[in-house]
Amino acid sequence: MALPLNQLPKEIVREVRSRKWLALLLFAVVSFSVLAAGFVWPYKYQSEVVIFVDDRNIIQPLMEGRAVATEVSEKVSAARELLGTRSVLEGIATDTEIFGDNAANLPPEQLEERINGLKYSMSIAQRGDNYFSIGYSSSSALKTFRVAQKLGQAFIEENARRKREESRSAYDFIDKQVKSYEQQIGQVEERLKQFLSENVDGTESDANARLSNLQSRLELAQLEKEELETRAQSLERELNGVSRTLRQGRTVDAYQERINSMEEQLDSLRLRYHDTYPDIVILREQLEELRRQRARALDDQEVSSGAGGDESIPNPVYQEIRSKLVTTNTDIETVETRISSIKRLVGEQKRRMERIQENKAQYSELTRDMEVNKEIYNDLLQRREKARVSMHLDIEGQGLSYKITETAQYPTSPTGPKFSMFAMAGLLLGAVAPFGAVAGLLQVDPRIRSRDQLQDVLDIRVLEHLPEIRTPFEKRRDRKVTVAVVVMAVLVAAAYVAVALASVFGVI
């Protein structure tokens, strides 16, 4: 039956006074138990290295757009992943400076156990935007210090090595692609060169210009032919209206005048035509005939110094018109020949256009491949140079880098509750333990200990309460017991303090 709270302190004191030796025993047991827990408590020493992520150095604005610095997102998780790799942990687990000379010759089972211990005892925490810490805890202060120091060095070295390998791999990959595209461009150029050597028809624009020129020449030649044909018809009509010969006296001088006139015509024709020209041949025959006639006239002396008989002679006008007509007909034949040649060239040009159209698709494909390959090749060249500069940045330790701002410190005291805390808590808990135990007992004790409990439970009115009466002998005996218990409590406390001080000062 639960005791009312207002009666609880009084009953606790009464119960403790009635069980002094039991309270003393409980005080001693609880105090020394807490002190013993302080002796066996597994104390841990903590040491850590603070890393600064330097991503704002002077190289970044200088090389912006020209180089790509290696970046790390989520620095804490990246550091945890890097330090959790087998190679890093195994290198620390087999370090003879930390674990002794036999560390390099551990059996596989012990090596795995040590690696797992390192992994679970390692801690990485964020320390701001550009700072994070790498810590290690163990029961040995010296081991904790050395492992924390080694973890910081291993992170810096491994990160630098990975950055160098990453930039080197990127450069090698891009360089390989550049060389591959160089070969592809060379092959496409060779195919294009072979194609152009086998197809000498030229481009479509050249063929169109050539065809347009030939058609223009054909039209001009046809117009010229029509003009010449019109002129020939006009000369024929004029020639039909002129007499072929004229009548004049046969004198030697008349023969000579005709000969002179025809020689002038012959000289004029020779300036424009060859000797095989028809008009020239006719004039030469006529000249020969006139010379023979004049020779006969002189031989027969039929010609006197006066005038002779009349004779028929060629009409110069008729001869001139006839000569123009022959010239015009010859020009017509020449123009017809030119028209035929131009038509033949036009046909050849059209066949050339057909061949160009057939080869256009292949030429377009070759040029398209060339342009695409050159575009990618030029882009890869720029990227390769950026990768080269980035690789040198990583080799020189520029760009994004990690620096140790706080080295590992030797831990002088363990983390968590210390022995002094256990010592002080032991006395306090020992003194409180009897009263706490009695308070708990009173809450579960079914006996009635006060008037209020009786009235509340049985609903009976209590008329009077008789107090406990002790004899003088009982009072003297109780005082003796109290003094003895107090003396024993002081002795227990003194022993407790002595043991605690001895442990603090290293005596035990």
XYZ file of C-alpha atoms in Angstrom:
508
model
C 0.000 0.000 0.000
C 1.582 3.273 -1.096
C 2.513 5.674 1.669
C 1.388 9.319 1.293
C 4.158 11.582 0.117
C 3.951 13.910 3.096
C 4.663 10.949 5.387
C 7.447 9.484 3.227
C 10.508 11.430 4.575
C 9.572 10.731 8.182
C 9.110 7.021 7.554
C 12.387 6.826 5.567
C 14.343 8.304 8.485
C 12.608 6.014 10.964
C 13.353 2.905 8.890
C 17.015 3.874 8.391
C 17.421 4.509 12.144
C 15.870 1.167 12.901
C 18.268 -0.623 10.489
C 21.550 1.244 11.048
C 23.895 -1.665 10.421
C 22.107 -2.660 7.249
C 22.280 0.942 5.996
C 26.008 1.019 6.816
C 26.543 -2.237 4.937
C 24.614 -0.930 1.938
C 26.664 2.303 2.017
C 29.945 0.382 2.012
C 28.898 -2.067 -0.692
C 27.574 0.584 -3.093
C 30.525 2.943 -2.558
C 33.216 0.332 -3.076
C 31.283 -1.206 -6.025
C 31.313 2.149 -7.866
C 34.981 2.572 -6.981
C 35.713 -0.922 -8.334
C 33.830 -0.027 -11.535
C 36.171 2.966 -11.878
C 39.152 0.595 -11.692
C 37.878 -1.795 -14.365
C 36.234 0.791 -16.629
C 37.757 0.595 -20.209
C 39.234 4.053 -20.644
C 39.711 5.316 -24.236
C 42.276 7.809 -25.481
C 41.355 10.008 -28.444
C 43.652 11.790 -30.877
C 42.755 13.486 -34.157
C 44.194 15.336 -37.139
C 42.425 18.380 -38.631
C 42.560 18.606 -42.422
C 41.999 21.817 -44.423
C 40.577 21.553 -47.948
C 42.405 24.229 -49.941
C 40.250 24.894 -53.015
C 40.668 28.684 -53.169
C 44.352 29.151 -53.885
C 45.735 31.583 -56.450
C 46.064 28.911 -59.146
C 42.295 28.588 -59.597
C 41.588 32.126 -60.964
C 44.784 32.078 -63.008
C 44.027 28.745 -64.691
C 40.247 29.116 -64.931
C 39.079 27.866 -68.308
C 42.535 26.444 -69.092
C 42.729 23.611 -66.577
C 40.328 21.519 -64.557
C 41.338 21.024 -60.946
C 40.351 17.730 -59.379
C 37.349 18.269 -57.101
C 35.983 16.183 -54.226
C 32.310 16.387 -53.287
C 31.167 15.428 -49.787
C 34.626 15.588 -48.299
C 33.810 13.588 -45.166
C 32.332 10.620 -47.009
C 35.157 10.752 -49.545
C 37.767 10.723 -46.772
C 35.976 7.872 -44.984
C 35.875 5.872 -48.206
C 39.531 6.530 -48.956
C 40.768 5.618 -45.464
C 38.519 2.547 -45.397
C 40.266 0.968 -48.364
C 42.172 -2.241 -47.812
C 45.519 -0.886 -48.993
C 45.541 2.053 -46.556
C 44.398 0.036 -43.527
C 46.776 -2.808 -44.261
C 49.672 -0.372 -44.550
C 48.892 1.014 -41.090
C 48.225 -2.431 -39.569
C 51.640 -3.668 -40.662
C 53.534 -0.543 -39.574
C 56.375 -1.641 -37.298
C 56.661 1.802 -35.674
C 53.126 1.456 -34.284
C 52.668 -2.258 -33.575
C 56.241 -3.449 -33.181
C 58.669 -5.522 -35.216
C 56.287 -8.457 -35.624
C 53.580 -6.357 -37.282
C 54.755 -7.246 -40.788
C 54.599 -10.987 -40.136
C 51.115 -11.347 -38.701
C 49.005 -14.394 -39.586
C 46.035 -13.621 -41.866
C 43.492 -14.005 -39.028
C 45.256 -11.533 -36.738
C 45.817 -9.142 -39.640
C 42.096 -9.152 -40.451
C 41.235 -8.626 -36.800
C 43.633 -5.675 -36.562
C 42.300 -4.131 -39.797
C 38.713 -4.404 -38.536
C 39.761 -2.851 -35.238
C 41.351 0.079 -37.037
C 38.253 0.536 -39.187
C 35.845 0.578 -36.228
C 38.055 2.778 -34.023
C 38.563 5.403 -36.722
C 36.249 8.436 -36.858
C 35.864 11.248 -39.423
C 33.820 14.367 -38.612
C 33.000 17.630 -40.363
C 34.621 20.767 -38.921
C 33.066 23.501 -41.046
C 32.878 24.116 -44.790
C 36.539 23.413 -45.548
C 37.703 21.505 -42.472
C 37.249 17.967 -41.256
C 39.003 15.804 -38.668
C 40.377 12.272 -38.759
C 40.414 10.704 -35.274
C 41.380 7.433 -33.657
C 40.646 6.028 -30.201
C 42.100 3.094 -28.268
C 43.111 2.075 -24.777
C 46.764 2.993 -25.366
C 47.667 6.689 -25.494
C 50.876 6.109 -27.490
C 49.171 3.815 -29.976
C 46.321 6.294 -30.376
C 48.743 9.130 -31.090
C 50.785 7.185 -33.641
C 47.782 5.750 -35.487
C 46.062 9.166 -35.709
C 49.277 10.685 -37.041
C 49.656 7.865 -39.561
C 46.017 8.192 -40.700
C 46.483 11.882 -41.511
C 49.687 11.206 -43.452
C 48.125 8.262 -45.272
C 45.101 10.341 -46.298
C 47.262 13.145 -47.713
C 49.524 10.737 -49.597
C 46.741 8.509 -50.899
C 44.651 11.471 -52.004
C 47.602 13.037 -53.844
C 48.374 9.702 -55.496
C 44.760 9.261 -56.613
C 44.630 12.778 -58.005
C 47.802 12.176 -59.991
C 46.488 8.858 -61.288
C 43.127 10.392 -62.167
C 44.652 13.292 -64.113
C 47.184 10.960 -65.759
C 44.424 8.534 -66.772
C 42.341 11.392 -68.158
C 45.301 12.699 -70.173
C 46.191 9.233 -71.492
C 42.584 8.570 -72.486
C 42.202 11.884 -74.329
C 45.620 11.476 -75.974
C 44.591 8.021 -77.166
C 41.381 9.449 -78.633
C 43.333 12.240 -80.359
C 45.643 9.732 -82.039
C 42.658 7.610 -83.050
C 40.974 10.585 -84.681
C 44.223 11.515 -86.402
C 44.183 8.107 -88.075
C 40.511 8.458 -88.981
C 41.077 11.895 -90.508
C 44.032 10.548 -92.479
C 41.918 7.685 -93.809
C 39.070 10.022 -94.782
C 41.526 12.395 -96.496
C 42.994 9.489 -98.432
C 39.531 8.334 -99.544
C 38.606 11.900 -100.507
C 41.851 12.278 -102.440
C 41.241 9.013 -104.287
C 37.650 10.007 -104.994
C 38.670 13.383 -106.462
C 41.387 11.758 -108.575
C 38.897 9.254 -109.990
C 36.125 11.820 -110.513
C 37.544 14.832 -112.387
C 34.182 16.229 -113.464
C 34.458 19.056 -110.986
C 31.778 20.437 -108.759
C 28.131 20.991 -109.523
C 28.524 24.778 -109.591
C 31.366 24.544 -112.129
C 29.339 22.194 -114.309
C 26.287 24.468 -114.140
C 28.376 27.483 -115.084
C 29.967 25.571 -117.971
C 26.563 24.345 -119.230
C 25.082 27.824 -118.991
C 28.021 29.220 -120.961
C 27.629 26.588 -123.691
C 23.903 27.236 -123.968
C 24.558 30.962 -124.270
C 27.119 30.321 -127.031
C 24.668 27.990 -128.768
C 21.966 30.633 -128.744
C 24.381 33.245 -130.121
C 25.552 30.838 -132.849
C 21.948 30.085 -133.850
C 21.179 33.806 -134.035
C 24.308 34.360 -136.109
C 23.273 31.544 -138.481
C 19.837 33.109 -138.933
C 21.454 36.475 -139.737
C 23.834 34.880 -142.267
C 21.006 32.946 -143.910
C 19.006 36.175 -144.244
C 22.046 37.909 -145.760
C 22.610 35.037 -148.230
C 18.981 35.221 -149.394
C 19.329 38.957 -149.901
C 22.580 38.518 -151.900
C 20.958 35.839 -154.080
C 18.072 38.159 -154.916
C 20.511 40.967 -155.718
C 22.693 38.631 -157.785
C 19.705 37.549 -159.910
C 19.089 41.205 -160.852
C 22.647 41.884 -162.146
C 24.033 40.853 -165.546
C 27.047 38.602 -165.595
C 28.950 40.398 -168.449
C 29.430 43.837 -170.023
C 30.093 44.784 -173.705
C 33.152 46.962 -174.541
C 35.674 47.533 -177.338
C 38.543 45.070 -177.889
C 41.641 47.071 -177.528
C 44.878 46.124 -176.000
C 44.379 48.799 -173.433
C 40.932 47.422 -172.671
C 42.430 43.993 -172.092
C 45.062 45.528 -169.854
C 42.469 47.497 -167.851
C 40.462 44.355 -167.267
C 43.563 42.455 -166.282
C 44.543 45.214 -163.843
C 41.046 45.321 -162.349
C 40.916 41.558 -161.858
C 44.419 41.527 -160.367
C 43.257 44.093 -157.818
C 40.282 41.888 -156.958
C 42.609 38.876 -156.681
C 44.949 40.726 -154.341
C 42.007 41.815 -152.223
C 40.696 38.227 -151.940
C 44.138 36.836 -151.088
C 44.255 39.143 -148.097
C 41.192 37.370 -146.674
C 41.275 33.810 -148.080
C 43.658 31.091 -149.167
C 44.590 30.428 -152.794
C 42.218 27.468 -152.865
C 39.255 29.740 -152.236
C 36.743 29.308 -155.169
C 36.592 33.018 -156.127
C 40.376 33.187 -156.224
C 40.563 30.136 -158.466
C 37.949 31.628 -160.854
C 39.709 35.007 -161.007
C 43.017 33.334 -161.761
C 41.450 31.375 -164.617
C 39.845 34.532 -165.967
C 43.176 36.363 -165.756
C 44.876 33.584 -167.712
C 42.190 33.740 -170.354
C 42.465 37.547 -170.689
C 46.224 37.328 -170.981
C 45.902 34.749 -173.786
C 43.358 36.938 -175.573
C 45.586 39.959 -175.321
C 48.528 37.930 -176.594
C 46.512 36.772 -179.619
C 45.402 40.310 -180.301
C 48.951 41.516 -180.333
C 50.060 38.631 -182.555
C 47.329 39.109 -185.136
C 47.676 42.863 -185.028
C 43.939 43.128 -185.136
C 44.069 45.884 -182.590
C 45.027 49.347 -183.850
C 45.994 52.387 -181.906
C 42.374 53.672 -182.200
C 39.427 51.524 -181.287
C 38.669 47.904 -182.091
C 35.489 45.814 -182.089
C 33.257 45.276 -179.094
C 33.467 42.198 -176.839
C 31.726 40.771 -173.752
C 33.563 41.025 -170.387
C 32.644 39.854 -166.780
C 30.587 42.336 -164.785
C 32.606 43.489 -161.726
C 29.435 44.190 -159.719
C 28.192 40.694 -160.381
C 31.567 39.270 -159.382
C 31.588 41.286 -156.153
C 28.034 40.221 -155.203
C 28.847 36.636 -156.068
C 31.990 36.822 -153.927
C 29.979 38.144 -150.945
C 27.431 35.378 -151.436
C 30.102 32.724 -151.454
C 31.638 34.290 -148.327
C 28.266 34.324 -146.597
C 27.588 30.687 -147.454
C 31.003 29.763 -146.144
C 30.261 31.623 -142.901
C 26.950 29.757 -142.637
C 28.744 26.427 -142.952
C 31.260 27.551 -140.326
C 28.483 28.586 -137.946
C 26.678 25.274 -138.527
C 29.872 23.438 -137.682
C 30.236 25.510 -134.524
C 26.598 24.851 -133.598
C 27.135 21.105 -133.998
C 30.253 21.260 -131.842
C 28.465 23.258 -129.163
C 25.531 20.813 -129.182
C 27.965 17.959 -128.744
C 29.629 19.781 -125.844
C 26.225 20.475 -124.299
C 25.409 16.764 -124.450
C 28.730 15.887 -122.863
C 28.133 18.487 -120.182
C 24.718 17.047 -119.392
C 26.246 13.596 -119.027
C 28.868 15.194 -116.783
C 26.077 16.688 -114.677
C 24.542 13.246 -114.306
C 27.861 11.812 -113.149
C 28.298 14.702 -110.689
C 24.823 14.064 -109.234
C 25.637 10.387 -108.876
C 28.891 11.197 -107.027
C 27.407 14.037 -105.000
C 26.074 11.761 -102.245
C 29.407 10.002 -101.847
C 31.280 13.301 -101.864
C 28.882 14.753 -99.275
C 29.400 11.729 -97.036
C 33.178 12.021 -97.283
C 33.181 15.755 -96.584
C 30.685 15.321 -93.731
C 32.877 12.668 -92.123
C 35.866 14.931 -92.578
C 34.146 17.937 -90.964
C 32.773 15.920 -88.041
C 36.111 14.228 -87.395
C 37.990 17.527 -87.594
C 35.538 19.208 -85.239
C 35.874 16.424 -82.677
C 39.648 16.307 -83.232
C 40.064 20.054 -82.588
C 37.917 19.784 -79.460
C 39.979 16.829 -78.231
C 43.188 18.780 -78.865
C 41.966 21.555 -76.578
C 40.844 19.053 -73.976
C 44.190 17.263 -74.128
C 46.039 20.491 -73.425
C 43.693 21.199 -70.514
C 44.295 17.679 -69.226
C 48.060 18.196 -69.594
C 47.953 21.386 -67.526
C 45.630 19.724 -64.993
C 48.029 16.788 -64.705
C 50.933 19.136 -63.990
C 48.774 20.987 -61.438
C 48.151 17.728 -59.591
C 51.810 16.734 -59.829
C 52.866 20.098 -58.394
C 50.170 19.835 -55.692
C 48.185 22.829 -56.921
C 44.453 23.159 -57.433
C 42.351 21.330 -54.872
C 44.671 20.110 -52.108
C 44.525 18.918 -48.513
C 46.697 20.351 -45.780
C 47.130 19.314 -42.150
C 46.331 22.372 -40.044
C 46.421 20.575 -36.651
C 48.684 17.593 -36.210
C 47.829 14.711 -33.901
C 48.377 15.528 -30.206
C 49.491 13.036 -27.604
C 46.428 12.303 -25.417
C 47.205 13.038 -21.768
C 43.817 11.983 -20.404
C 41.203 9.496 -21.516
C 37.901 10.462 -23.006
C 34.581 9.816 -21.268
C 34.121 9.397 -17.456
C 37.361 9.522 -15.500
C 38.391 7.689 -12.301
C 37.926 10.821 -10.198
C 34.324 11.000 -11.345
C 33.815 7.360 -10.289
C 35.402 8.117 -6.878
C 33.156 11.103 -6.160
C 30.094 9.352 -7.505
C 30.823 6.296 -5.274
C 30.595 8.248 -1.979
C 27.500 10.112 -3.137
C 25.708 6.981 -4.359
C 26.736 5.062 -1.223
C 25.256 7.759 1.029
C 22.044 7.958 -0.972
C 21.661 4.200 -1.509
C 20.133 3.332 1.962
C 17.558 6.105 1.756
C 16.707 5.188 -1.851
C 16.332 1.529 -0.975
C 14.019 2.346 1.979
C 11.950 4.710 -0.206
C 11.440 1.977 -2.738
C 10.590 -0.558 -0.049
C 8.003 1.738 1.500
C 6.233 2.093 -1.841
C 5.704 -1.677 -2.121
C 5.270 -2.520 1.612
C 1.580 -3.512 2.250
C 1.652 -2.594 5.967
C -0.218 0.443 7.287
C 2.170 3.002 8.752
C 0.049 6.118 9.355
C -3.388 7.310 10.546
C -4.190 8.699 7.060
C -3.582 5.292 5.423
C -5.989 3.634 7.920
C -8.735 6.179 7.406
C -8.383 6.078 3.604
C -8.285 2.278 3.318
C -10.824 1.136 5.964
C -12.911 4.285 6.008
C -12.829 4.219 9.829
C -12.452 7.268 11.982
C -9.315 7.104 14.192
C -10.017 8.470 17.678
C -6.504 8.445 19.140
C -2.864 7.583 18.188
C -0.564 6.112 20.896
C 3.115 7.042 20.329
C 6.016 4.606 20.736
C 7.535 4.688 24.196
C 11.188 3.632 24.760
C 12.836 2.920 28.105
C 16.058 4.675 29.205
C 17.951 1.462 28.637
C 16.723 1.250 25.064
C 17.680 4.859 24.499
C 21.219 4.301 25.792
C 21.579 1.177 23.699
C 20.336 3.043 20.604
C 22.814 5.851 21.170
C 25.680 3.375 21.461
C 24.660 1.679 18.263
C 24.358 5.026 16.514
C 27.841 6.073 17.629
C 29.266 2.762 16.518
C 27.602 3.012 13.138
C 28.824 6.583 12.647
C 32.373 5.560 13.594
C 32.235 2.649 11.201
C 30.852 4.894 8.451
C 33.686 7.337 8.983
C 36.206 4.506 8.845
C 34.618 3.135 5.659
C 34.663 6.610 4.095
C 38.289 7.110 5.144
C 39.260 3.782 3.619
C 37.361 4.695 0.485
C 39.110 8.051 0.162
C 42.503 6.443 0.837
C 42.010 3.885 -1.906
C 40.807 6.537 -4.343
C 43.734 8.860 -3.620
C 46.207 6.023 -3.950
C 44.825 5.199 -7.360
C 44.879 8.834 -8.488
C 48.466 9.321 -7.416
C 49.548 6.014 -8.923
C 50.283 4.148 -5.681
C 48.010 1.289 -6.681
